[in-house]
Amino acid sequence: MPVSRFSISLEEELLKDLDLYVKDNNFPNRSQALRHLIEKNIVEKKWQCNNIVAGAIVMIYDHHKKEILSRSNDIQHDYTEEILSSQHYHLSHDICLEIVAVKGRAQRLTELSDKLISIKGIKHGKLIMSKTD
Ligand code: NI
């Protein structure tokens, strides 16, 4: 995609904040950081508008707690339209990583993610969203 250049006027304080943001997140430069912030903002907007978005639900759990697997399966079977695939990785003797790839209306994906992540025993869960166009 062609890249356009433009100049930005920022207050000193805001520029300092931007540079700190660049440093903290290991962005190679300010442009990359701004690109990220703009994209993030647009995704959130689409999210609020309940547009079609795509993403992944990431979960970490102890597979010895059998009820997590069965509960997760029950929930996922109610979202067959939204779930593209799911992958399960055995990270260690106890711990599993599950990644559920999803696409659909933002509110429906958020609802699915909330249900999965709130299953008792899930150690960590996160929904990552991206725009599809
Ligand atoms: Ni496993």
mmCIF file of N, CA and C and ligand atoms in Angstrom:
data_model
loop_
_atom_site.group_PDB
_atom_site.id
_atom_site.type_symbol
_atom_site.label_atom_id
_atom_site.label_comp_id
_atom_site.label_asym_id
_atom_site.label_seq_id
_atom_site.Cartn_x
_atom_site.Cartn_y
_atom_site.Cartn_z
ATOM 1 N N MET A 1 0.848 -1.187 0.000
ATOM 2 C CA MET A 1 0.000 0.000 0.000
ATOM 3 C C MET A 1 0.890 1.245 0.000
ATOM 4 N N PRO A 2 0.569 2.259 -0.847
ATOM 5 C CA PRO A 2 1.413 3.455 -0.849
ATOM 6 C C PRO A 2 1.351 4.177 0.502
ATOM 7 N N VAL A 3 2.461 4.773 0.870
ATOM 8 C CA VAL A 3 2.545 5.456 2.164
ATOM 9 C C VAL A 3 2.543 6.962 1.941
ATOM 10 N N SER A 4 1.721 7.681 2.681
ATOM 11 C CA SER A 4 1.705 9.144 2.608
ATOM 12 C C SER A 4 2.405 9.726 3.816
ATOM 13 N N ARG A 5 3.055 10.827 3.600
ATOM 14 C CA ARG A 5 3.706 11.506 4.716
ATOM 15 C C ARG A 5 2.929 12.768 5.054
ATOM 16 N N PHE A 6 2.839 13.063 6.325
ATOM 17 C CA PHE A 6 2.235 14.320 6.761
ATOM 18 C C PHE A 6 2.866 14.709 8.086
ATOM 19 N N SER A 7 2.783 15.979 8.412
ATOM 20 C CA SER A 7 3.386 16.391 9.680
ATOM 21 C C SER A 7 2.297 16.577 10.736
ATOM 22 N N ILE A 8 2.686 16.359 11.975
ATOM 23 C CA ILE A 8 1.739 16.458 13.082
ATOM 24 C C ILE A 8 2.264 17.488 14.074
ATOM 25 N N SER A 9 1.375 18.306 14.611
ATOM 26 C CA SER A 9 1.752 19.211 15.694
ATOM 27 C C SER A 9 1.230 18.645 16.995
ATOM 28 N N LEU A 10 2.142 18.478 17.951
ATOM 29 C CA LEU A 10 1.743 17.917 19.247
ATOM 30 C C LEU A 10 2.313 18.760 20.367
ATOM 31 N N GLU A 11 1.608 18.819 21.472
ATOM 32 C CA GLU A 11 2.130 19.471 22.663
ATOM 33 C C GLU A 11 3.329 18.651 23.149
ATOM 34 N N GLU A 12 4.299 19.341 23.752
ATOM 35 C CA GLU A 12 5.513 18.686 24.264
ATOM 36 C C GLU A 12 5.189 17.465 25.125
ATOM 37 N N GLU A 13 4.235 17.647 26.012
ATOM 38 C CA GLU A 13 3.857 16.577 26.943
ATOM 39 C C GLU A 13 3.345 15.337 26.209
ATOM 40 N N LEU A 14 2.508 15.599 25.225
ATOM 41 C CA LEU A 14 1.913 14.509 24.452
ATOM 42 C C LEU A 14 2.987 13.785 23.642
ATOM 43 N N LEU A 15 3.940 14.551 23.143
ATOM 44 C CA LEU A 15 5.049 13.958 22.379
ATOM 45 C C LEU A 15 5.897 13.068 23.292
ATOM 46 N N LYS A 16 6.116 13.554 24.518
ATOM 47 C CA LYS A 16 6.857 12.747 25.500
ATOM 48 C C LYS A 16 6.114 11.441 25.769
ATOM 49 N N ASP A 17 4.799 11.565 25.917
ATOM 50 C CA ASP A 17 3.975 10.367 26.148
ATOM 51 C C ASP A 17 4.077 9.400 24.974
ATOM 52 N N LEU A 18 4.067 9.956 23.768
ATOM 53 C CA LEU A 18 4.161 9.122 22.575
ATOM 54 C C LEU A 18 5.504 8.386 22.542
ATOM 55 N N ASP A 19 6.582 9.113 22.831
ATOM 56 C CA ASP A 19 7.903 8.492 22.817
ATOM 57 C C ASP A 19 8.034 7.407 23.889
ATOM 58 N N LEU A 20 7.390 7.641 25.009
ATOM 59 C CA LEU A 20 7.399 6.645 26.080
ATOM 60 C C LEU A 20 6.621 5.396 25.634
ATOM 61 N N TYR A 21 5.530 5.652 24.936
ATOM 62 C CA TYR A 21 4.695 4.560 24.408
ATOM 63 C C TYR A 21 5.483 3.737 23.386
ATOM 64 N N VAL A 22 6.247 4.443 22.529
ATOM 65 C CA VAL A 22 7.100 3.792 21.519
ATOM 66 C C VAL A 22 8.112 2.891 22.226
ATOM 67 N N LYS A 23 8.749 3.452 23.263
ATOM 68 C CA LYS A 23 9.800 2.733 23.987
ATOM 69 C C LYS A 23 9.223 1.528 24.743
ATOM 70 N N ASP A 24 8.148 1.764 25.480
ATOM 71 C CA ASP A 24 7.549 0.696 26.294
ATOM 72 C C ASP A 24 7.056 -0.483 25.467
ATOM 73 N N ASN A 25 6.593 -0.191 24.249
ATOM 74 C CA ASN A 25 6.020 -1.254 23.423
ATOM 75 C C ASN A 25 6.960 -1.734 22.323
ATOM 76 N N ASN A 26 8.213 -1.251 22.394
ATOM 77 C CA ASN A 26 9.238 -1.668 21.432
ATOM 78 C C ASN A 26 8.872 -1.406 19.968
ATOM 79 N N PHE A 27 8.173 -0.315 19.728
ATOM 80 C CA PHE A 27 7.904 0.038 18.335
ATOM 81 C C PHE A 27 9.197 0.570 17.726
ATOM 82 N N PRO A 28 9.450 0.281 16.429
ATOM 83 C CA PRO A 28 10.697 0.758 15.828
ATOM 84 C C PRO A 28 10.726 2.284 15.673
ATOM 85 N N ASN A 29 9.579 2.911 15.575
ATOM 86 C CA ASN A 29 9.524 4.372 15.407
ATOM 87 C C ASN A 29 8.135 4.907 15.756
ATOM 88 N N ARG A 30 8.008 6.222 15.712
ATOM 89 C CA ARG A 30 6.728 6.869 16.055
ATOM 90 C C ARG A 30 5.629 6.495 15.059
ATOM 91 N N SER A 31 5.990 6.397 13.778
ATOM 92 C CA SER A 31 4.984 6.086 12.754
ATOM 93 C C SER A 31 4.298 4.758 13.059
ATOM 94 N N GLN A 32 5.119 3.780 13.435
ATOM 95 C CA GLN A 32 4.577 2.455 13.721
ATOM 96 C C GLN A 32 3.632 2.512 14.929
ATOM 97 N N ALA A 33 4.014 3.285 15.913
ATOM 98 C CA ALA A 33 3.180 3.425 17.111
ATOM 99 C C ALA A 33 1.851 4.100 16.769
ATOM 100 N N LEU A 34 1.914 5.155 15.968
ATOM 101 C CA LEU A 34 0.692 5.867 15.585
ATOM 102 C C LEU A 34 -0.208 4.972 14.725
ATOM 103 N N ARG A 35 0.418 4.212 13.833
ATOM 104 C CA ARG A 35 -0.332 3.271 12.993
ATOM 105 C C ARG A 35 -1.118 2.308 13.896
ATOM 106 N N HIS A 36 -0.422 1.797 14.887
ATOM 107 C CA HIS A 36 -1.045 0.854 15.818
ATOM 108 C C HIS A 36 -2.223 1.498 16.559
ATOM 109 N N LEU A 37 -2.002 2.729 17.041
ATOM 110 C CA LEU A 37 -3.052 3.414 17.803
ATOM 111 C C LEU A 37 -4.282 3.707 16.936
ATOM 112 N N ILE A 38 -4.037 4.099 15.703
ATOM 113 C CA ILE A 38 -5.152 4.408 14.791
ATOM 114 C C ILE A 38 -5.948 3.136 14.489
ATOM 115 N N GLU A 39 -5.229 2.077 14.141
ATOM 116 C CA GLU A 39 -5.880 0.788 13.839
ATOM 117 C C GLU A 39 -6.720 0.313 15.024
ATOM 118 N N LYS A 40 -6.128 0.428 16.203
ATOM 119 C CA LYS A 40 -6.778 -0.030 17.425
ATOM 120 C C LYS A 40 -8.083 0.737 17.638
ATOM 121 N N ASN A 41 -7.995 2.020 17.385
ATOM 122 C CA ASN A 41 -9.158 2.876 17.549
ATOM 123 C C ASN A 41 -10.262 2.509 16.564
ATOM 124 N N ILE A 42 -9.870 2.228 15.333
ATOM 125 C CA ILE A 42 -10.842 1.874 14.300
ATOM 126 C C ILE A 42 -11.505 0.539 14.641
ATOM 127 N N VAL A 43 -10.705 -0.403 15.109
ATOM 128 C CA VAL A 43 -11.260 -1.706 15.488
ATOM 129 C C VAL A 43 -12.275 -1.534 16.606
ATOM 130 N N GLU A 44 -11.911 -0.719 17.603
ATOM 131 C CA GLU A 44 -12.825 -0.501 18.721
ATOM 132 C C GLU A 44 -14.128 0.137 18.259
ATOM 133 N N LYS A 45 -14.021 1.022 17.295
ATOM 134 C CA LYS A 45 -15.196 1.689 16.740
ATOM 135 C C LYS A 45 -16.094 0.666 16.060
ATOM 136 N N LYS A 46 -15.480 -0.194 15.251
ATOM 137 C CA LYS A 46 -16.245 -1.231 14.558
ATOM 138 C C LYS A 46 -16.902 -2.158 15.572
ATOM 139 N N TRP A 47 -16.160 -2.382 16.646
ATOM 140 C CA TRP A 47 -16.631 -3.234 17.717
ATOM 141 C C TRP A 47 -17.914 -2.649 18.303
ATOM 142 N N GLN A 48 -17.822 -1.343 18.597
ATOM 143 C CA GLN A 48 -18.983 -0.663 19.167
ATOM 144 C C GLN A 48 -20.157 -0.670 18.208
ATOM 145 N N CYS A 49 -19.855 -0.613 16.896
ATOM 146 C CA CYS A 49 -20.909 -0.583 15.883
ATOM 147 C C CYS A 49 -21.447 -1.975 15.612
ATOM 148 N N ASN A 50 -20.851 -2.972 16.275
ATOM 149 C CA ASN A 50 -21.268 -4.359 16.110
ATOM 150 C C ASN A 50 -21.063 -4.854 14.687
ATOM 151 N N ASN A 51 -19.982 -4.414 14.057
ATOM 152 C CA ASN A 51 -19.649 -4.890 12.715
ATOM 153 C C ASN A 51 -19.107 -6.314 12.767
ATOM 154 N N ILE A 52 -18.884 -6.877 11.587
ATOM 155 C CA ILE A 52 -18.246 -8.189 11.493
ATOM 156 C C ILE A 52 -16.748 -7.998 11.755
ATOM 157 N N VAL A 53 -16.243 -8.695 12.726
ATOM 158 C CA VAL A 53 -14.812 -8.649 13.034
ATOM 159 C C VAL A 53 -14.312 -10.091 13.161
ATOM 160 N N ALA A 54 -12.993 -10.230 13.189
ATOM 161 C CA ALA A 54 -12.406 -11.562 13.339
ATOM 162 C C ALA A 54 -11.383 -11.507 14.451
ATOM 163 N N GLY A 55 -11.086 -12.645 15.023
ATOM 164 C CA GLY A 55 -10.107 -12.644 16.095
ATOM 165 C C GLY A 55 -9.877 -14.015 16.678
ATOM 166 N N ALA A 56 -9.350 -14.006 17.883
ATOM 167 C CA ALA A 56 -9.052 -15.262 18.552
ATOM 168 C C ALA A 56 -9.326 -15.137 20.044
ATOM 169 N N ILE A 57 -9.816 -16.213 20.596
ATOM 170 C CA ILE A 57 -9.979 -16.286 22.049
ATOM 171 C C ILE A 57 -8.881 -17.232 22.542
ATOM 172 N N VAL A 58 -8.051 -16.716 23.427
ATOM 173 C CA VAL A 58 -6.920 -17.488 23.934
ATOM 174 C C VAL A 58 -7.210 -17.876 25.378
ATOM 175 N N MET A 59 -7.040 -19.145 25.679
ATOM 176 C CA MET A 59 -7.308 -19.612 27.038
ATOM 177 C C MET A 59 -6.185 -20.522 27.536
ATOM 178 N N ILE A 60 -5.879 -20.379 28.800
ATOM 179 C CA ILE A 60 -4.891 -21.238 29.455
ATOM 180 C C ILE A 60 -5.591 -21.920 30.625
ATOM 181 N N TYR A 61 -5.479 -23.237 30.690
ATOM 182 C CA TYR A 61 -6.115 -23.940 31.811
ATOM 183 C C TYR A 61 -5.442 -25.266 32.119
ATOM 184 N N ASP A 62 -5.773 -25.789 33.284
ATOM 185 C CA ASP A 62 -5.249 -27.073 33.748
ATOM 186 C C ASP A 62 -6.218 -28.161 33.283
ATOM 187 N N HIS A 63 -5.771 -29.057 32.427
ATOM 188 C CA HIS A 63 -6.693 -30.038 31.835
ATOM 189 C C HIS A 63 -7.147 -31.113 32.831
ATOM 190 N N HIS A 64 -6.535 -31.148 34.014
ATOM 191 C CA HIS A 64 -6.996 -32.112 35.022
ATOM 192 C C HIS A 64 -8.378 -31.748 35.535
ATOM 193 N N LYS A 65 -8.736 -30.484 35.358
ATOM 194 C CA LYS A 65 -10.084 -30.066 35.761
ATOM 195 C C LYS A 65 -11.021 -30.374 34.594
ATOM 196 N N LYS A 66 -11.519 -31.584 34.581
ATOM 197 C CA LYS A 66 -12.279 -32.104 33.427
ATOM 198 C C LYS A 66 -13.502 -31.254 33.095
ATOM 199 N N GLU A 67 -14.098 -30.650 34.114
ATOM 200 C CA GLU A 67 -15.327 -29.892 33.860
ATOM 201 C C GLU A 67 -15.067 -28.670 32.980
ATOM 202 N N ILE A 68 -13.827 -28.203 32.937
ATOM 203 C CA ILE A 68 -13.513 -27.057 32.070
ATOM 204 C C ILE A 68 -13.702 -27.466 30.606
ATOM 205 N N LEU A 69 -13.147 -28.612 30.233
ATOM 206 C CA LEU A 69 -13.247 -29.094 28.856
ATOM 207 C C LEU A 69 -14.698 -29.310 28.437
ATOM 208 N N SER A 70 -15.475 -29.932 29.321
ATOM 209 C CA SER A 70 -16.851 -30.235 28.947
ATOM 210 C C SER A 70 -17.692 -28.964 28.868
ATOM 211 N N ARG A 71 -17.450 -28.036 29.798
ATOM 212 C CA ARG A 71 -18.183 -26.750 29.784
ATOM 213 C C ARG A 71 -17.812 -25.941 28.535
ATOM 214 N N SER A 72 -16.514 -25.913 28.231
ATOM 215 C CA SER A 72 -16.033 -25.179 27.068
ATOM 216 C C SER A 72 -16.651 -25.746 25.786
ATOM 217 N N ASN A 73 -16.737 -27.070 25.704
ATOM 218 C CA ASN A 73 -17.353 -27.722 24.541
ATOM 219 C C ASN A 73 -18.823 -27.362 24.410
ATOM 220 N N ASP A 74 -19.537 -27.411 25.531
ATOM 221 C CA ASP A 74 -20.964 -27.071 25.529
ATOM 222 C C ASP A 74 -21.176 -25.663 24.976
ATOM 223 N N ILE A 75 -20.377 -24.721 25.470
ATOM 224 C CA ILE A 75 -20.522 -23.324 25.057
ATOM 225 C C ILE A 75 -20.194 -23.180 23.569
ATOM 226 N N GLN A 76 -19.082 -23.796 23.164
ATOM 227 C CA GLN A 76 -18.656 -23.653 21.764
ATOM 228 C C GLN A 76 -19.671 -24.216 20.770
ATOM 229 N N HIS A 77 -20.418 -25.240 21.202
ATOM 230 C CA HIS A 77 -21.425 -25.819 20.305
ATOM 231 C C HIS A 77 -22.608 -24.873 20.059
ATOM 232 N N ASP A 78 -22.731 -23.844 20.885
ATOM 233 C CA ASP A 78 -23.784 -22.842 20.661
ATOM 234 C C ASP A 78 -23.318 -21.727 19.730
ATOM 235 N N TYR A 79 -22.061 -21.771 19.301
ATOM 236 C CA TYR A 79 -21.513 -20.692 18.469
ATOM 237 C C TYR A 79 -20.849 -21.243 17.201
ATOM 238 N N THR A 80 -21.498 -22.223 16.589
ATOM 239 C CA THR A 80 -20.908 -22.864 15.403
ATOM 240 C C THR A 80 -20.779 -21.889 14.230
ATOM 241 N N GLU A 81 -21.649 -20.885 14.180
ATOM 242 C CA GLU A 81 -21.589 -19.899 13.091
ATOM 243 C C GLU A 81 -20.362 -19.012 13.227
ATOM 244 N N GLU A 82 -19.933 -18.793 14.455
ATOM 245 C CA GLU A 82 -18.836 -17.851 14.706
ATOM 246 C C GLU A 82 -17.457 -18.522 14.792
ATOM 247 N N ILE A 83 -17.417 -19.783 15.197
ATOM 248 C CA ILE A 83 -16.123 -20.442 15.414
ATOM 249 C C ILE A 83 -15.579 -21.022 14.110
ATOM 250 N N LEU A 84 -14.386 -20.561 13.742
ATOM 251 C CA LEU A 84 -13.753 -21.028 12.505
ATOM 252 C C LEU A 84 -12.958 -22.301 12.764
ATOM 253 N N SER A 85 -12.230 -22.304 13.855
ATOM 254 C CA SER A 85 -11.442 -23.482 14.221
ATOM 255 C C SER A 85 -10.994 -23.327 15.662
ATOM 256 N N SER A 86 -10.542 -24.415 16.248
ATOM 257 C CA SER A 86 -9.945 -24.284 17.571
ATOM 258 C C SER A 86 -8.748 -25.222 17.645
ATOM 259 N N GLN A 87 -7.728 -24.732 18.307
ATOM 260 C CA GLN A 87 -6.497 -25.507 18.423
ATOM 261 C C GLN A 87 -6.164 -25.696 19.885
ATOM 262 N N HIS A 88 -5.669 -26.869 20.177
ATOM 263 C CA HIS A 88 -5.335 -27.201 21.556
ATOM 264 C C HIS A 88 -3.861 -27.607 21.603
ATOM 265 N N TYR A 89 -3.106 -26.958 22.470
ATOM 266 C CA TYR A 89 -1.692 -27.299 22.626
ATOM 267 C C TYR A 89 -1.453 -27.738 24.059
ATOM 268 N N HIS A 90 -0.743 -28.819 24.239
ATOM 269 C CA HIS A 90 -0.384 -29.280 25.584
ATOM 270 C C HIS A 90 0.931 -28.603 25.944
ATOM 271 N N LEU A 91 0.871 -27.584 26.762
ATOM 272 C CA LEU A 91 2.069 -26.796 27.071
ATOM 273 C C LEU A 91 3.004 -27.515 28.031
ATOM 274 N N SER A 92 2.417 -28.250 28.965
ATOM 275 C CA SER A 92 3.223 -28.981 29.938
ATOM 276 C C SER A 92 2.378 -30.155 30.423
ATOM 277 N N HIS A 93 2.839 -30.845 31.435
ATOM 278 C CA HIS A 93 2.092 -31.982 31.968
ATOM 279 C C HIS A 93 0.675 -31.567 32.393
ATOM 280 N N ASP A 94 0.547 -30.351 32.929
ATOM 281 C CA ASP A 94 -0.743 -29.902 33.450
ATOM 282 C C ASP A 94 -1.480 -28.903 32.564
ATOM 283 N N ILE A 95 -0.701 -28.045 31.946
ATOM 284 C CA ILE A 95 -1.296 -26.849 31.352
ATOM 285 C C ILE A 95 -1.574 -26.966 29.851
ATOM 286 N N CYS A 96 -2.764 -26.497 29.468
ATOM 287 C CA CYS A 96 -3.164 -26.491 28.065
ATOM 288 C C CYS A 96 -3.373 -25.061 27.588
ATOM 289 N N LEU A 97 -3.076 -24.847 26.324
ATOM 290 C CA LEU A 97 -3.366 -23.580 25.656
ATOM 291 C C LEU A 97 -4.397 -23.893 24.584
ATOM 292 N N GLU A 98 -5.521 -23.158 24.606
ATOM 293 C CA GLU A 98 -6.529 -23.337 23.569
ATOM 294 C C GLU A 98 -6.735 -22.011 22.855
ATOM 295 N N ILE A 99 -6.708 -22.071 21.530
ATOM 296 C CA ILE A 99 -6.921 -20.872 20.726
ATOM 297 C C ILE A 99 -8.130 -21.114 19.830
ATOM 298 N N VAL A 100 -9.151 -20.296 20.013
ATOM 299 C CA VAL A 100 -10.372 -20.440 19.222
ATOM 300 C C VAL A 100 -10.424 -19.275 18.232
ATOM 301 N N ALA A 101 -10.334 -19.589 16.954
ATOM 302 C CA ALA A 101 -10.409 -18.546 15.919
ATOM 303 C C ALA A 101 -11.872 -18.239 15.640
ATOM 304 N N VAL A 102 -12.222 -16.957 15.638
ATOM 305 C CA VAL A 102 -13.626 -16.567 15.508
ATOM 306 C C VAL A 102 -13.827 -15.454 14.481
ATOM 307 N N LYS A 103 -15.026 -15.432 13.930
ATOM 308 C CA LYS A 103 -15.408 -14.341 13.024
ATOM 309 C C LYS A 103 -16.910 -14.147 13.148
ATOM 310 N N GLY A 104 -17.327 -12.886 13.282
ATOM 311 C CA GLY A 104 -18.757 -12.638 13.396
ATOM 312 C C GLY A 104 -19.034 -11.261 13.962
ATOM 313 N N ARG A 105 -20.264 -11.030 14.341
ATOM 314 C CA ARG A 105 -20.647 -9.748 14.937
ATOM 315 C C ARG A 105 -19.884 -9.569 16.253
ATOM 316 N N ALA A 106 -19.347 -8.384 16.426
ATOM 317 C CA ALA A 106 -18.497 -8.113 17.584
ATOM 318 C C ALA A 106 -19.164 -8.460 18.915
ATOM 319 N N GLN A 107 -20.432 -8.111 19.036
ATOM 320 C CA GLN A 107 -21.112 -8.368 20.316
ATOM 321 C C GLN A 107 -21.274 -9.863 20.584
ATOM 322 N N ARG A 108 -21.504 -10.599 19.522
ATOM 323 C CA ARG A 108 -21.673 -12.059 19.644
ATOM 324 C C ARG A 108 -20.323 -12.695 20.039
ATOM 325 N N LEU A 109 -19.231 -12.205 19.473
ATOM 326 C CA LEU A 109 -17.909 -12.734 19.808
ATOM 327 C C LEU A 109 -17.539 -12.381 21.247
ATOM 328 N N THR A 110 -17.895 -11.183 21.652
ATOM 329 C CA THR A 110 -17.620 -10.760 23.028
ATOM 330 C C THR A 110 -18.396 -11.636 24.006
ATOM 331 N N GLU A 111 -19.637 -11.920 23.645
ATOM 332 C CA GLU A 111 -20.501 -12.771 24.471
ATOM 333 C C GLU A 111 -19.889 -14.178 24.618
ATOM 334 N N LEU A 112 -19.443 -14.736 23.491
ATOM 335 C CA LEU A 112 -18.803 -16.064 23.504
ATOM 336 C C LEU A 112 -17.545 -16.042 24.375
ATOM 337 N N SER A 113 -16.725 -15.023 24.138
ATOM 338 C CA SER A 113 -15.479 -14.907 24.885
ATOM 339 C C SER A 113 -15.738 -14.780 26.386
ATOM 340 N N ASP A 114 -16.704 -13.952 26.754
ATOM 341 C CA ASP A 114 -17.032 -13.773 28.177
ATOM 342 C C ASP A 114 -17.447 -15.097 28.816
ATOM 343 N N LYS A 115 -18.249 -15.869 28.072
ATOM 344 C CA LYS A 115 -18.718 -17.160 28.611
ATOM 345 C C LYS A 115 -17.541 -18.113 28.811
ATOM 346 N N LEU A 116 -16.641 -18.175 27.822
ATOM 347 C CA LEU A 116 -15.508 -19.112 27.915
ATOM 348 C C LEU A 116 -14.523 -18.704 29.006
ATOM 349 N N ILE A 117 -14.186 -17.425 28.999
ATOM 350 C CA ILE A 117 -13.161 -16.940 29.921
ATOM 351 C C ILE A 117 -13.626 -17.018 31.384
ATOM 352 N N SER A 118 -14.946 -16.943 31.567
ATOM 353 C CA SER A 118 -15.448 -16.961 32.950
ATOM 354 C C SER A 118 -15.681 -18.377 33.485
ATOM 355 N N ILE A 119 -15.352 -19.403 32.675
ATOM 356 C CA ILE A 119 -15.483 -20.778 33.182
ATOM 357 C C ILE A 119 -14.565 -20.923 34.391
ATOM 358 N N LYS A 120 -15.095 -21.511 35.443
ATOM 359 C CA LYS A 120 -14.326 -21.662 36.678
ATOM 360 C C LYS A 120 -13.088 -22.529 36.397
ATOM 361 N N GLY A 121 -11.931 -22.017 36.758
ATOM 362 C CA GLY A 121 -10.704 -22.788 36.581
ATOM 363 C C GLY A 121 -9.835 -22.317 35.430
ATOM 364 N N ILE A 122 -10.395 -21.464 34.554
ATOM 365 C CA ILE A 122 -9.575 -20.905 33.469
ATOM 366 C C ILE A 122 -8.550 -19.963 34.114
ATOM 367 N N LYS A 123 -7.269 -20.231 33.852
ATOM 368 C CA LYS A 123 -6.218 -19.438 34.499
ATOM 369 C C LYS A 123 -6.053 -18.079 33.835
ATOM 370 N N HIS A 124 -6.189 -18.090 32.505
ATOM 371 C CA HIS A 124 -6.007 -16.847 31.774
ATOM 372 C C HIS A 124 -6.841 -16.904 30.504
ATOM 373 N N GLY A 125 -7.482 -15.809 30.162
ATOM 374 C CA GLY A 125 -8.267 -15.783 28.942
ATOM 375 C C GLY A 125 -8.290 -14.403 28.354
ATOM 376 N N LYS A 126 -8.274 -14.350 27.033
ATOM 377 C CA LYS A 126 -8.239 -13.039 26.376
ATOM 378 C C LYS A 126 -8.865 -13.141 24.992
ATOM 379 N N LEU A 127 -9.599 -12.103 24.620
ATOM 380 C CA LEU A 127 -10.162 -12.019 23.271
ATOM 381 C C LEU A 127 -9.376 -10.994 22.490
ATOM 382 N N ILE A 128 -8.900 -11.395 21.322
ATOM 383 C CA ILE A 128 -8.155 -10.462 20.457
ATOM 384 C C ILE A 128 -9.007 -10.246 19.209
ATOM 385 N N MET A 129 -9.241 -8.971 18.891
ATOM 386 C CA MET A 129 -10.112 -8.662 17.760
ATOM 387 C C MET A 129 -9.359 -7.923 16.677
ATOM 388 N N SER A 130 -9.767 -8.154 15.453
ATOM 389 C CA SER A 130 -9.170 -7.449 14.325
ATOM 390 C C SER A 130 -10.254 -7.130 13.315
ATOM 391 N N LYS A 131 -10.086 -6.060 12.572
ATOM 392 C CA LYS A 131 -11.080 -5.778 11.539
ATOM 393 C C LYS A 131 -10.854 -6.726 10.370
ATOM 394 N N THR A 132 -11.888 -6.942 9.582
ATOM 395 C CA THR A 132 -11.757 -7.918 8.507
ATOM 396 C C THR A 132 -11.568 -7.267 7.134
ATOM 397 N N ASP A 133 -11.594 -5.933 7.076
ATOM 398 C CA ASP A 133 -11.404 -5.291 5.768
ATOM 399 C C ASP A 133 -10.270 -4.283 5.810
HETATM 400 NI NI NI B 1 -3.743 -30.257 26.703
#
